Structure formats: C-alpha cells, structure tokens
Short mmCIF file of C-alpha atoms in Angstrom, two decimals:
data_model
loop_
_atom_site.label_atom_id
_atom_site.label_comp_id
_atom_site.label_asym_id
_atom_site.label_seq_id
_atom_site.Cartn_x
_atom_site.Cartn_y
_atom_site.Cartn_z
CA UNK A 8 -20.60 -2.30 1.79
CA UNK A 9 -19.91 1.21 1.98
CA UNK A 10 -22.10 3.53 0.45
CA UNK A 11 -22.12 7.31 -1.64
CA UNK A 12 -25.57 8.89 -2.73
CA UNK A 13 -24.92 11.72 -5.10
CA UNK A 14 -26.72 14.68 -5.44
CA UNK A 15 -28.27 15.46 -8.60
CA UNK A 16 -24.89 16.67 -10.73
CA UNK A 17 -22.44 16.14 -8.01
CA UNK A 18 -20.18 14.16 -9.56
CA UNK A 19 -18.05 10.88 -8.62
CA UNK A 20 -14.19 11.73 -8.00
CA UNK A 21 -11.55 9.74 -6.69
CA UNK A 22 -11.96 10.99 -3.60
CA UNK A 23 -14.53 8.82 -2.87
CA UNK A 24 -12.13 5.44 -3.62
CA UNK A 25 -10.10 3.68 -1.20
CA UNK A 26 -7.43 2.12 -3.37
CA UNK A 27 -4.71 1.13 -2.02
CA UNK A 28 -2.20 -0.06 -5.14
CA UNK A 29 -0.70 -3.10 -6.40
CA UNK A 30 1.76 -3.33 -3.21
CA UNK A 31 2.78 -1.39 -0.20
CA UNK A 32 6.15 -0.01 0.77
CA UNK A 33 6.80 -3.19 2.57
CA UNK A 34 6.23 -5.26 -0.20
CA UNK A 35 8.55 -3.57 -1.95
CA UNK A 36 11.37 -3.73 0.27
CA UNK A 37 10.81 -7.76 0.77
CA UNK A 38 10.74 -7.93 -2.97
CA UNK A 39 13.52 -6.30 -3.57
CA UNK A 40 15.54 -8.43 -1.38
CA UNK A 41 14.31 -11.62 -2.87
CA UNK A 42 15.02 -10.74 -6.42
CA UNK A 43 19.00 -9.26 -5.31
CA UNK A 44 18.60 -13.36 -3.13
CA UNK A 45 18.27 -15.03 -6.38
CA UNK A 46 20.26 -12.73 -8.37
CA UNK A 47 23.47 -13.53 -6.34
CA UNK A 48 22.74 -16.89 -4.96
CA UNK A 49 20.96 -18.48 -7.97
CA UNK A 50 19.49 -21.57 -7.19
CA UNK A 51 20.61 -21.76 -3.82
CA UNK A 52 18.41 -19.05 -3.03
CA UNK A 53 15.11 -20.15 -4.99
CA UNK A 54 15.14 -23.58 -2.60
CA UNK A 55 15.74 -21.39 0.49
CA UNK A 56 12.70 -19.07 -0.11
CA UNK A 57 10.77 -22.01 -1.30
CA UNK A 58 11.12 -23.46 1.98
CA UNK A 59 10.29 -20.05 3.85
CA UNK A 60 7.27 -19.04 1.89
CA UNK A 61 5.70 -22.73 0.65
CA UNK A 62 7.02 -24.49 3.51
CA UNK A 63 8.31 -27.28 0.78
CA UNK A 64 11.97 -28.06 0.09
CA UNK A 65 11.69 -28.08 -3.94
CA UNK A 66 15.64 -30.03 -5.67
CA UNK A 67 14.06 -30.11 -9.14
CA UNK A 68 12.55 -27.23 -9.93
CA UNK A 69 11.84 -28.23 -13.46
CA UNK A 70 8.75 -30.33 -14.03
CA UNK A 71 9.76 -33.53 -16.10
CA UNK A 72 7.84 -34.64 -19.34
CA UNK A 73 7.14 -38.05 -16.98
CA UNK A 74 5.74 -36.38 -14.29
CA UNK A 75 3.70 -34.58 -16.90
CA UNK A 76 2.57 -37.15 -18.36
CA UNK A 77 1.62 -38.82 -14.84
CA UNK A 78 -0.26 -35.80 -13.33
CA UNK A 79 -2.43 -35.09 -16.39
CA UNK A 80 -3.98 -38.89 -16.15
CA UNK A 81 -5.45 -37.77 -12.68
CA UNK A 82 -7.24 -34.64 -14.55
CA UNK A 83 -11.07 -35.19 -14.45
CA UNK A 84 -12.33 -35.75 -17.59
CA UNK A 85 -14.91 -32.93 -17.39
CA UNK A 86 -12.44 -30.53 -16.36
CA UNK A 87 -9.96 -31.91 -18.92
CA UNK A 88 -12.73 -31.77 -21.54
CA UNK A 89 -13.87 -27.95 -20.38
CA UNK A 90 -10.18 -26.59 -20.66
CA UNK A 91 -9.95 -27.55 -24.57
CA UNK A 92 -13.14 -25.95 -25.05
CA UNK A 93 -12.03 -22.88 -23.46
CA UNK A 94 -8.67 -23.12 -25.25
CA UNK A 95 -10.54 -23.18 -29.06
CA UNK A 96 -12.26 -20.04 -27.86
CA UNK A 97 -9.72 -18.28 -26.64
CA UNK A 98 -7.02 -19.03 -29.69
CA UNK A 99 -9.50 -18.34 -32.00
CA UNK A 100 -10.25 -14.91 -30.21
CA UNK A 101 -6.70 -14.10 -30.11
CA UNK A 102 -5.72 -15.58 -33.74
CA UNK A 103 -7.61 -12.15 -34.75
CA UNK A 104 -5.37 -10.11 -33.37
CA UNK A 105 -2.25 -11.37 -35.05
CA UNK A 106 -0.85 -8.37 -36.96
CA UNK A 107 1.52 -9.41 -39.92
CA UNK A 108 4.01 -6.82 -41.19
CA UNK A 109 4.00 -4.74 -43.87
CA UNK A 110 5.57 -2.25 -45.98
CA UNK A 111 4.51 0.37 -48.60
CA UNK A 112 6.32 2.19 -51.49
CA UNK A 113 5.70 5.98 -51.91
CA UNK A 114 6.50 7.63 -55.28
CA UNK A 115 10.07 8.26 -55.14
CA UNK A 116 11.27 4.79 -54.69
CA UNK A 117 11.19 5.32 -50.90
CA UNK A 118 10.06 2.13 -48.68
CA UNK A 119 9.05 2.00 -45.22
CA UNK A 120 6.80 -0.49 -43.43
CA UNK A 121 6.95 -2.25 -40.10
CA UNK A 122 8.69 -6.01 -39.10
CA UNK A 123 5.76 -7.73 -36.91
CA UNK A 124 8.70 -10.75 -35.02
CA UNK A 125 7.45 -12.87 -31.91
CA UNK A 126 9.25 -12.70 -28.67
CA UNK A 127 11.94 -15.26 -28.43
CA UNK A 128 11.16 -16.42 -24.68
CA UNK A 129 8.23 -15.61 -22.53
CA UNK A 130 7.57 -16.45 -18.53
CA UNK A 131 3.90 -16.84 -17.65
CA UNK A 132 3.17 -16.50 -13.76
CA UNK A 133 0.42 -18.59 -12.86
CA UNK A 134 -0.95 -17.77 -9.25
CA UNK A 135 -1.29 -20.11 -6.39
CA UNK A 136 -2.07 -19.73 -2.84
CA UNK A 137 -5.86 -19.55 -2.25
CA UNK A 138 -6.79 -21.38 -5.38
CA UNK A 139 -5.55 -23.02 -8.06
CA UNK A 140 -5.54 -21.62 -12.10
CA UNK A 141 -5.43 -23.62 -15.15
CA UNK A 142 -7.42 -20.51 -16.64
CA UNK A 143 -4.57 -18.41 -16.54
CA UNK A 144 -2.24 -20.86 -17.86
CA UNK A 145 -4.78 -20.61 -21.06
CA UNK A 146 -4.91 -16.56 -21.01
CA UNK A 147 -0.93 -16.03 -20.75
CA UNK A 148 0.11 -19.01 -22.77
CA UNK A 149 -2.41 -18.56 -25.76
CA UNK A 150 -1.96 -15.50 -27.12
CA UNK A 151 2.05 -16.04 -26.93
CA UNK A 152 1.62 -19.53 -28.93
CA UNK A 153 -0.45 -17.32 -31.40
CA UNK A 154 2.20 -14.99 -31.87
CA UNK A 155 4.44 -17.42 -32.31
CA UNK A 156 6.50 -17.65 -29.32
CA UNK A 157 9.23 -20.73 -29.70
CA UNK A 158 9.91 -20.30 -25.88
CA UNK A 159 6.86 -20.50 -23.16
CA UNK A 160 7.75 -20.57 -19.53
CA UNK A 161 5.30 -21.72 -16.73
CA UNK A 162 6.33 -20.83 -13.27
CA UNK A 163 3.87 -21.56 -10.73
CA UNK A 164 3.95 -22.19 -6.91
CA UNK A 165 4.13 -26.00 -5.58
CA UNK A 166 1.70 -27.34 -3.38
CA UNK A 167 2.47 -28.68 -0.12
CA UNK A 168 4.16 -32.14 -0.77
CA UNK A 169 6.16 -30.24 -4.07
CA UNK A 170 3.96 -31.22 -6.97
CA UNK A 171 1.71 -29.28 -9.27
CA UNK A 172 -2.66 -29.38 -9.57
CA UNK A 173 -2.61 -31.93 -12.60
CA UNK A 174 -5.03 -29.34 -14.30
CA UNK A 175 -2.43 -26.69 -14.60
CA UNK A 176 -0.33 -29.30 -16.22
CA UNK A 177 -2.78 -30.57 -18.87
CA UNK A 178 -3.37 -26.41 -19.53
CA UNK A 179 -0.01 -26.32 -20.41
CA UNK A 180 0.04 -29.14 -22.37
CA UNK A 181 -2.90 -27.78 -24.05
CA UNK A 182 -1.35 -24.29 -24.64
CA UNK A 183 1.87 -25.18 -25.91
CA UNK A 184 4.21 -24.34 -23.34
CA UNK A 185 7.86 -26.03 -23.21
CA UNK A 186 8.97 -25.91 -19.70
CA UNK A 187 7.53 -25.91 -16.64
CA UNK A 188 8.85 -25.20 -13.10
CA UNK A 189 7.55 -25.41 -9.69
CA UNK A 190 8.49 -22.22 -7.76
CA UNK A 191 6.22 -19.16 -7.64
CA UNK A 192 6.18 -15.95 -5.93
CA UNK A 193 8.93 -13.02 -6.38
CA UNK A 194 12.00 -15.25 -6.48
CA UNK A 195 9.92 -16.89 -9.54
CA UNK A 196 10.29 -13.57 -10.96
CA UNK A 197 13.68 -12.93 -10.39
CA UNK A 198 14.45 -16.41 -12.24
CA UNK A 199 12.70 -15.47 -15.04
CA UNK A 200 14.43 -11.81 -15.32
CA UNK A 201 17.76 -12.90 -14.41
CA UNK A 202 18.34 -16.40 -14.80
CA UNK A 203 19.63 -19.36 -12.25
CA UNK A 204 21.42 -22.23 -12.73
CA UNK A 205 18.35 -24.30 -13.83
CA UNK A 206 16.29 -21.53 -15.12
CA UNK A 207 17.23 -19.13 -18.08
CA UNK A 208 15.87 -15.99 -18.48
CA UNK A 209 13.26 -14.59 -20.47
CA UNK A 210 12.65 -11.52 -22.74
CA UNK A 211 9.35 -10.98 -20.65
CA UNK A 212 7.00 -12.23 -18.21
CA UNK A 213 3.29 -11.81 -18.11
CA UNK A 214 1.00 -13.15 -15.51
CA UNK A 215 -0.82 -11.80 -12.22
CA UNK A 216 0.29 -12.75 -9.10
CA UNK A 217 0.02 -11.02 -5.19
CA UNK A 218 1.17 -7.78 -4.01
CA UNK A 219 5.00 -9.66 -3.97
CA UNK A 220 4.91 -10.71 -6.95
CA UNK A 221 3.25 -7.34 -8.62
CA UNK A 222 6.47 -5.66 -6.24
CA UNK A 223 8.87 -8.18 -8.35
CA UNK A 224 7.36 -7.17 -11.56
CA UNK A 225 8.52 -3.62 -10.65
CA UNK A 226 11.92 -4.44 -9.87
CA UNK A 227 12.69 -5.84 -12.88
CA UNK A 228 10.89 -4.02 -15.08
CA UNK A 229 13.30 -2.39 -17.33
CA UNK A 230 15.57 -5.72 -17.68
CA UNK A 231 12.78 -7.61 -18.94
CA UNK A 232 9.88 -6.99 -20.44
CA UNK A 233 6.68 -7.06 -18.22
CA UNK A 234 2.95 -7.07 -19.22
CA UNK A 235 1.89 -5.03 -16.28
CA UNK A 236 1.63 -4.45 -12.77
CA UNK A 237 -1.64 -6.34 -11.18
CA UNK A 238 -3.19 -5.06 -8.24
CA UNK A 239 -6.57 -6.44 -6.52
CA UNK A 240 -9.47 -8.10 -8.83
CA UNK A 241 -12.09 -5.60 -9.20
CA UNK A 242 -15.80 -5.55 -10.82
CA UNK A 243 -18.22 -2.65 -11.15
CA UNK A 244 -21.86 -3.47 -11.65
CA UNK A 245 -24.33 -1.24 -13.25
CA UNK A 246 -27.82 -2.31 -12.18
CA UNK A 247 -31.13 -0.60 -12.55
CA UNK A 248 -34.82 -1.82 -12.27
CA UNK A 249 -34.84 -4.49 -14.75
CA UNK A 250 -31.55 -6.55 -13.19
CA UNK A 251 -32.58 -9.31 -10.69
CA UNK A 252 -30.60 -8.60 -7.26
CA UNK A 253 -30.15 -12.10 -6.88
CA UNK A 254 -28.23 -11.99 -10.07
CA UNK A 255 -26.02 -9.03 -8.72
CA UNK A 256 -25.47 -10.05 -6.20
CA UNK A 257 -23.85 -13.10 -7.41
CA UNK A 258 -22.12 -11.28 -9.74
CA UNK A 259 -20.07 -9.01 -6.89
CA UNK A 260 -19.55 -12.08 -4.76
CA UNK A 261 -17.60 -13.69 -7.81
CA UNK A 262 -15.20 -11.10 -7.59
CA UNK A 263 -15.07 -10.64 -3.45
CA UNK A 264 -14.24 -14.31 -2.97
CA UNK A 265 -10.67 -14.05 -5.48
CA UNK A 266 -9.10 -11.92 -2.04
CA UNK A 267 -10.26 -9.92 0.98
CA UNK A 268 -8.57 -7.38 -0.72
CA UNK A 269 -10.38 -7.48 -4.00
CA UNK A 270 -12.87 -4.32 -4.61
CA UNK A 271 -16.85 -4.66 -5.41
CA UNK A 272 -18.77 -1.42 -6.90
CA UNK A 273 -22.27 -1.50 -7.28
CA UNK A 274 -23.70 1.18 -9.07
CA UNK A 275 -27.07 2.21 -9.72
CA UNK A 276 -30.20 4.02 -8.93
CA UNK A 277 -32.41 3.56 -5.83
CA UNK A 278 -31.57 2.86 -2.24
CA UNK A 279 -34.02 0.33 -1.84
CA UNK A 280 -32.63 -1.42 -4.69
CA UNK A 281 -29.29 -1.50 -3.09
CA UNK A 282 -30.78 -2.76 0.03
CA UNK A 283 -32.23 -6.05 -1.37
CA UNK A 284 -28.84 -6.76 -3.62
CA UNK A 285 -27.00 -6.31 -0.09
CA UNK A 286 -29.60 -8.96 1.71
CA UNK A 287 -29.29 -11.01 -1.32
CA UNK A 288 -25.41 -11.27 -0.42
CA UNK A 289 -26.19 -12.43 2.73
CA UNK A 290 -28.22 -14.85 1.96
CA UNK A 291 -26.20 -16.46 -0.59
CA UNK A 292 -23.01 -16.35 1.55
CA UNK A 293 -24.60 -19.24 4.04
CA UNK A 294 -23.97 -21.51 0.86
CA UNK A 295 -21.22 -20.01 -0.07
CA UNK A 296 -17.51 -21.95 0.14
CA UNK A 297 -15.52 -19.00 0.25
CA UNK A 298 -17.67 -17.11 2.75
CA UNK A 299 -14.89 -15.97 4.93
CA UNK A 300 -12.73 -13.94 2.00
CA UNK A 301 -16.14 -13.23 0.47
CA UNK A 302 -17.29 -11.61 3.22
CA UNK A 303 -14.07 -9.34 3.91
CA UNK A 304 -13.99 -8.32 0.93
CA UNK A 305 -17.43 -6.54 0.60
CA UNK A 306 -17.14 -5.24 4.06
CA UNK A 307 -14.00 -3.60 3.36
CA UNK A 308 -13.77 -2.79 -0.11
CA UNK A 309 -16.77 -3.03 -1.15
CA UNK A 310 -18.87 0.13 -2.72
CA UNK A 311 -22.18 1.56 -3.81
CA UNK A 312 -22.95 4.32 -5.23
CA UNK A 313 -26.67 5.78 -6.15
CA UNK A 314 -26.70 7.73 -8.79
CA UNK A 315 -29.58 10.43 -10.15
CA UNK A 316 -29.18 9.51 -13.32
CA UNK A 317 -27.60 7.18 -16.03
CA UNK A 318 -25.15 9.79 -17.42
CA UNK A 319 -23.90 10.05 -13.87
CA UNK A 320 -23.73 6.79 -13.16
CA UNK A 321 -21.67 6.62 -16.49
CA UNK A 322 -18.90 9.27 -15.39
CA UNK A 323 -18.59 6.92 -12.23
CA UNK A 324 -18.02 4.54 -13.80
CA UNK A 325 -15.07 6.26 -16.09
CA UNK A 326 -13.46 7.51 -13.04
CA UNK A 327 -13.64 3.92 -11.54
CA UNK A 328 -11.87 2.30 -14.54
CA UNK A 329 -12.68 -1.10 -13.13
CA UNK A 330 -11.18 -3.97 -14.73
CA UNK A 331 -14.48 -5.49 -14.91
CA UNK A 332 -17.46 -4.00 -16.05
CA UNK A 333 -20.90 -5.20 -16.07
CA UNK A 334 -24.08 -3.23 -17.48
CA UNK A 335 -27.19 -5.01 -15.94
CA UNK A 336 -29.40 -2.44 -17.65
CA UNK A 337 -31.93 -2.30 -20.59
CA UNK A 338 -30.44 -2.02 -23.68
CA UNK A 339 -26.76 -2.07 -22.24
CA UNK A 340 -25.37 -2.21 -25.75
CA UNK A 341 -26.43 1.16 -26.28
CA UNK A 342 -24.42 2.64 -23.68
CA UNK A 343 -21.00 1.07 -24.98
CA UNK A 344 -20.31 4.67 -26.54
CA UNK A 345 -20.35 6.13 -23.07
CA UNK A 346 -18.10 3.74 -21.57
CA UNK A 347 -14.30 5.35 -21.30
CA UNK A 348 -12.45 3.48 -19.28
CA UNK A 349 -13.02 -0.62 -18.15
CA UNK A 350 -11.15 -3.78 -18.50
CA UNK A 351 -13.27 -5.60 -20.23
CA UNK A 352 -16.85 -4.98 -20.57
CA UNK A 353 -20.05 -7.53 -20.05
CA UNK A 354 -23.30 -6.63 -21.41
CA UNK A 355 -26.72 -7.25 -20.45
CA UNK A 356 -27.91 -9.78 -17.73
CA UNK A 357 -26.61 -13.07 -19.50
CA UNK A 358 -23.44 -12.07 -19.48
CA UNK A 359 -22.01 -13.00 -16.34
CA UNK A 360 -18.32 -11.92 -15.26
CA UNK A 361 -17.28 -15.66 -15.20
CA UNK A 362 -17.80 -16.10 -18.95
CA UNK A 363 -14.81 -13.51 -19.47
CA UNK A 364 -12.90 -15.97 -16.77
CA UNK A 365 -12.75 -18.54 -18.40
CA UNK A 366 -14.85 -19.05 -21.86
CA UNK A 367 -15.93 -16.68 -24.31
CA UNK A 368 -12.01 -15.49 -25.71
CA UNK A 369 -10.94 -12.56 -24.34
CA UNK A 370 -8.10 -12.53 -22.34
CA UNK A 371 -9.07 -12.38 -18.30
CA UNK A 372 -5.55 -10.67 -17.55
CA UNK A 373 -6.95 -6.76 -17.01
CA UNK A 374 -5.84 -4.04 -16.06
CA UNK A 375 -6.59 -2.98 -12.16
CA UNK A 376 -6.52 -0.51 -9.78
CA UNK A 377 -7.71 2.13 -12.14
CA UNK A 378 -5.34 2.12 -15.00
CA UNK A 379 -7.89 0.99 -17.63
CA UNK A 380 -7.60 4.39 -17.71
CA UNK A 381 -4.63 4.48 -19.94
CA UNK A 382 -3.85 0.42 -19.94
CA UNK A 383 -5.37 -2.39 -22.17
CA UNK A 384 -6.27 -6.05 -21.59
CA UNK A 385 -3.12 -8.57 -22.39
CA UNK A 386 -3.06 -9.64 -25.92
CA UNK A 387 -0.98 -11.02 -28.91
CA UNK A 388 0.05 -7.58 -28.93
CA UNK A 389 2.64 -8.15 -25.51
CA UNK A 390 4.23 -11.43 -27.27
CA UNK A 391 5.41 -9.73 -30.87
CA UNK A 392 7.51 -6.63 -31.36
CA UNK A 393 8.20 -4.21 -34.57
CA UNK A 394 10.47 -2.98 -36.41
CA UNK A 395 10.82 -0.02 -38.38
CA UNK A 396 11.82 -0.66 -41.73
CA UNK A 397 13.21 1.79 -43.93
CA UNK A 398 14.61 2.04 -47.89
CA UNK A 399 15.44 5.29 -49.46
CA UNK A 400 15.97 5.59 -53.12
CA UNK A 401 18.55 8.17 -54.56
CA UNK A 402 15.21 9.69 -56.13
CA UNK A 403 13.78 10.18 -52.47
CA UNK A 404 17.02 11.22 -51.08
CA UNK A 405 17.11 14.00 -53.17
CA UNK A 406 13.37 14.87 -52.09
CA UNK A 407 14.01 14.81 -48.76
CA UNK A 408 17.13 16.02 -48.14
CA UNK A 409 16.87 19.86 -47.69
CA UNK A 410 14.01 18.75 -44.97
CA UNK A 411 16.24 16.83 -43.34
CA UNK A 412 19.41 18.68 -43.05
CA UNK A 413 16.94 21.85 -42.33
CA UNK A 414 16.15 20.13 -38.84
CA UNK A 415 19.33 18.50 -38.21
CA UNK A 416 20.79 22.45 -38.25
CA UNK A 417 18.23 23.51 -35.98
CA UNK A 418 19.10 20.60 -33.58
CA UNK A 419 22.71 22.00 -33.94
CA UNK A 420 23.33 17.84 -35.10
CA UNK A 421 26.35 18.26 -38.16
CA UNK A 422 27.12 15.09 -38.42
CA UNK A 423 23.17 14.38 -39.30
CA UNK A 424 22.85 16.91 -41.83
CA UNK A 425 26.63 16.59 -43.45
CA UNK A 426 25.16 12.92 -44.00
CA UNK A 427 22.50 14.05 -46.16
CA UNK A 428 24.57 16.40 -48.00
CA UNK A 429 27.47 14.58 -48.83
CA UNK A 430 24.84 11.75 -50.40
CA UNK A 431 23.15 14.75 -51.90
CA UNK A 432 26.50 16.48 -53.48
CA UNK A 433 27.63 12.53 -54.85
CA UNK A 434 24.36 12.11 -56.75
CA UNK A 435 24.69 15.67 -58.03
CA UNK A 436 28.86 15.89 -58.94
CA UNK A 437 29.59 12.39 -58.06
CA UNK A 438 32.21 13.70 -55.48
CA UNK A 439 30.66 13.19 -51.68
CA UNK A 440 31.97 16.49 -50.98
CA UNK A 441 30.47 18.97 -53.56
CA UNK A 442 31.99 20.58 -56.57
CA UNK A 443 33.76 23.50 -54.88
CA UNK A 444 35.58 20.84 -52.63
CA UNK A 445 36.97 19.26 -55.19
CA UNK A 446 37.93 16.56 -52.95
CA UNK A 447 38.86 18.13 -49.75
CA UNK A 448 38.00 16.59 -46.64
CA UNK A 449 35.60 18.87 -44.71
CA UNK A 450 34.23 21.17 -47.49
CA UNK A 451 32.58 24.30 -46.92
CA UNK A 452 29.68 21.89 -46.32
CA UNK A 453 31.22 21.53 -43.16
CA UNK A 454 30.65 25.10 -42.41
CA UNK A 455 26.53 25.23 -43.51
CA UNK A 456 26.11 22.42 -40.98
CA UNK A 457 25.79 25.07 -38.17
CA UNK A 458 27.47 25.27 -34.99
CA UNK A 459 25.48 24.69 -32.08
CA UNK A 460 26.22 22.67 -29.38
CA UNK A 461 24.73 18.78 -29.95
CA UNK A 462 23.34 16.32 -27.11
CA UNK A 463 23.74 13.09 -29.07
#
C-alpha cells in the first residue's frame, strides 16, 4: 500500500488521492454506442451484445414464473434462510423512512402541503461478473416495495449456459419484484430507459454496476431517473492502539477483493502500527480465495496515511468521503460529530463492514468516489416523489396579492401580476377588471403591470 506521513498540521488534500472516476473516456464512448444499439435495434441488439459480452445467446430474456419456481428449490437452505433474515432487517430499517404527505392551513384559509406518491416502475441492476449478489437484489428492491412501488424490475447478467444463481431469484421473490430478465451490463440499461420489444421502460433505475454500466447510467440520465453514478467500492479505516491489526486488516481486504480497482485507506497513528496491519494482510491472503483481486487492489489503490493527531486524522477522513467508514478507536461514538462526509459509518471494533453488506438495515448502495461529500446512501427517498400542493382562499388572495404582483413587476412578468389583480379587482368590484374599467378588456391594470422585457 502506498503510504503519506503528515507533519504535525499539514493537512490531507486531494492531492494526495489517486481516483480515477466511475468510468473513463472509453467507457463512455462504448456506452454510448450500446445504449443508441438498443435504442434503434431493440431486441435485436440486446441478443447481439449478449453474445459479445456474456458469450451466451439469451431468446427469452424474461425469466418465467416456472423457471422461478425451479431455480429457487436448488437455493441452500441456509442461504435461503439468511436472505429472509436480512430482508426483515432491512424493510424494517427502511419502513422508517417512509414519509407520508401532508398539508397545513395558515390563517387566511390558505393550504399548502406536499403529495408523498411512489414511483410507478423501477429497474434494479444487480451486478454480475466476478461474483454473484442476492444482497443487492434486497438493498434496491426493499426500499422500492416500501415505498410502494407496483412495478420492480430485476435486470441482471446470465451466467454462462443463460440461467440465473437461484439465490438472486429467491431474493427477488423475497423482495417483491414482478419481472425479472436475464441481460445485464449497459444494453440492460438502455432497456430499462428506453424500452425493447420485450422490455418496457422504467421511470428509474437504481443499482451499481461496472465502469459500463455507471457510463450507461450517464447517458440516460435525464430520460430516466437514476439513483447515482457508482464508481469503485471503497473503505477507510480509522485504527489506533486499541484495534487488533488482524482485525484491520481483514476489514480492508473485504473491500480489496470486490475489484482490483476498489480503494483501501488506512488511517491512523504510528508507523509501526501500519507495518504489522500490512504483514497481517499478507498473511491472511495465503488463505484467502480472492487473493489475486485482493492483492491488486491494495497494491494499487491502496492507502495509509499516519496522522499526528485524531483531529487530523478526522479532516482526512472528510476529504476522503469514503463510502465506507470504519472507526476502530476507543470510544468511536464520540467522534460521530466530527465525521462530515462518509457513506455509511461503522463504529467500534464489532462492527465489521460486512454487517452493513448484508444485515443490520441500512442500505449497502453508497455513494463512491468521493461524493459522500454532497451524496447520500439509497433510500425510500429515490422510489417516492412530491408534489406541491397548493389552495388559496379569496381571504389569502387578498393578503398576498400586492407581494405577488410587486415581484412579478420587477421580473417584468404582466401576465403574472395582471393574474393577481384581476382576482384582486373581482373580489373588490366584482368586475375582473377594476372599477375604472368598467368592463374594458385591458384596463389601465394593463398599464401598472410594467413593461420590461419577460423570459418566460
């Protein structure tokens, strides 16, 4: 792993971070292509890239209730019995998040509140490639169930002879989601933006995927809804004295083995320490099964930092934004206050990463790459949207009005304040124009309402 010692108060910038996005320029360009593929060819052009990228040649891409019903007998019961578990936890973390709507009544009759109303479709992306996740079908199908979504989409890469794990099946059936298709990577994307023959689109699509997939997102981003754009796993691990290095080191390697490219911080307070977490990585990767990735990972992303001091150690970790935060400190609750920017955040030695994977509720779809800075963790929240609702009495039309017009003339908008004033002028002469216009279209209204140019 690389490594940074700061000087007492030098401070961590990101400078000192290699991060390299969601996707690259190329990425882009082959995305971009895919998703104009399957917008033109339908399809045609899903079963062609299939082919290319999954070397399978897929003529259903919907998943029948029989095969379904097949697949999930082969789930091992443990497993089987471990996904409802996880799926109590996580609905019931997620049922506290449900907003309902709600309105309030000022003084003058006036009523305004919000309409809380579930998305009508969703498409979750569950990843495939270098391992398989039922997890994610719980994370992204959840929380849209919660919310009330009539419409859940699982797209998710086939395996080599054109079928599905079994345990991503029985997580659907679990979560509550109504169709199911085997394709995955952009042009699953592109199916669920723009429709195909045997796919119809959605109003938005959650779920991470690689850098082609976080490319996809991008494109049609704007024409359907997306949660947000994935890059690289990520963990940062705060670790003085007290944390065994056996424990951290554990805890990076959980991370490292998701993807070569995924990034590992360790930060903390002695270079000594450091030393024995780093030998501790080596000597769990001759057991490890995913030593190869594991190992690429730490050696090229892969950071430590020493720090002088906790409050420095803090600030790096704010600049870092990781997706994954863990505090393996004494009394880690304590610094919660400090913490700006993370993911999601794990405190205290017992509190592995993993736990936030798959079992304790919160939802494992983070933000990366740094934008915990501004981003949040998915939740009921992506599945619902609101409504403004308004009601005006005459009462508060009348209170209101000379506000209103007052701006609307400053905008140079007429047609926004004559529509207060001709309400105003019928409550007050019941004529629409005014007293002195007796009638006559236009009124000298016309000529308060100011004459600058408008941008509607």
């Amino acid at each position: 792993m690389r490594r940074i010692i700061l000087k007492p108060g030098e401070q961590f910038t990101n400078s000192h971070l290699k991060r390299t996005g969601a996707f690259n320029a190329a990425a882009l360009t082959a995305a971009t292509a895919i998703v104009e593929g399957v917008r033109e060819r339908g399809d045609e052009a899903l079963r062609a890239y299939t082919e290319q990228f999954d070397g399978v040649r897929v003529e259903d891409f919907r998943v029948s209730q029989a095969a379904i019903a097949e697949a999930i007998v082969n789930v091992n019961d443990k497993t089987a019995a471990a996904l409802r578990q996880a799926a109590v936890q996580i609905r019931d973390f997620h049922e506290r998040q449900k907003q309902q709507s709600w309105f309030t009544v000022r003084e003058d009759g006036a009523l305004v509140g919000s309409k809380v109303e579930p998305l009508e479709s969703v498409g979750i992306y569950v990843p495939g490639g270098r391992a398989l996740y039922p997890s994610s079908v719980l994370m992204n199908a959840l929380p849209a169930a919660v919310a009330g979504v009539k419409r859940i989409v699982c797209v998710t890469p086939p395996t080599a002879d054109g079928t599905l794990d079994p345990a991503i099946l029985e997580a659907c059936r679990i979560s509550g989601v109504t169709e199911i298709y085997a394709v995955g990577g952009a042009q699953a994307i592109a199916a669920l933006a723009y429709g195909t023959e045997s796919i119809a689109p959605v109003a938005k699509i959650t779920g991470p995927g690689n850098a082609y997939v976080a490319a996809a997102k991008k494109v049609v981003s704007g024409d359907v809804g997306i949660d947000m754009i994935a890059g690289p796993s990520e963990v940062c691990v705060v670790a003085d004295s007290t944390a065994d290095p056996a424990l951290v080191a554990i805890d990076l390697m959980a991370q490292a083995e998701h993807d070569p490219l995924a990034a590992c911080y360790l930060v903390t307070f002695d270079a000594e320490y450091a030393d024995e977490v780093e030998r501790m990585v080596e000597r769990h990767l001759q057991t490890s099964t995913r030593a190869e990735i594991t190992a690429a990972s730490l050696a090229d992303q892969g950071l430590i930092v020493v720090c002088d001091s906790m409050p420095q150690a803090i600030e790096a970790v704010n600049v870092i934004a990781p997706e994954h935060l863990e505090l393996h400190v004494d009394h880690a609750f304590d610094l919660l206050g400090a913490i700006r920017n993370a993911g999601a955040i794990f405190l205290g030695a017992w509190t592995p990463e993993a736990v936030g994977d798959y079992a304790a509720g919160p939802n494992h779809t983070l933000p990366t790459g740094g934008t915990a800075r501004y981003a949040s963790p998915l939740s009921v929240d992506e599945f619902v949207k609101k409504s403004s609702v308004i009601q005006y009495s005459s009462q508060a039309l009348v209170r209101d009005a000379d506000m209103v017009m007052t701006i609307a003339r400053h905008e140079g908008l007429w047609a926004h304040a004559m529509s207060v004033e001709m309400r105003k002028n019928l409550l007050a002469t019941g004529n629409v124009y005014g007293m002195e216009a007796g009638g006559r279209e236009g009124g000298d209204g016309a000529g308060r309402a100011g004459s600058g140019n408008a941008d509607a």
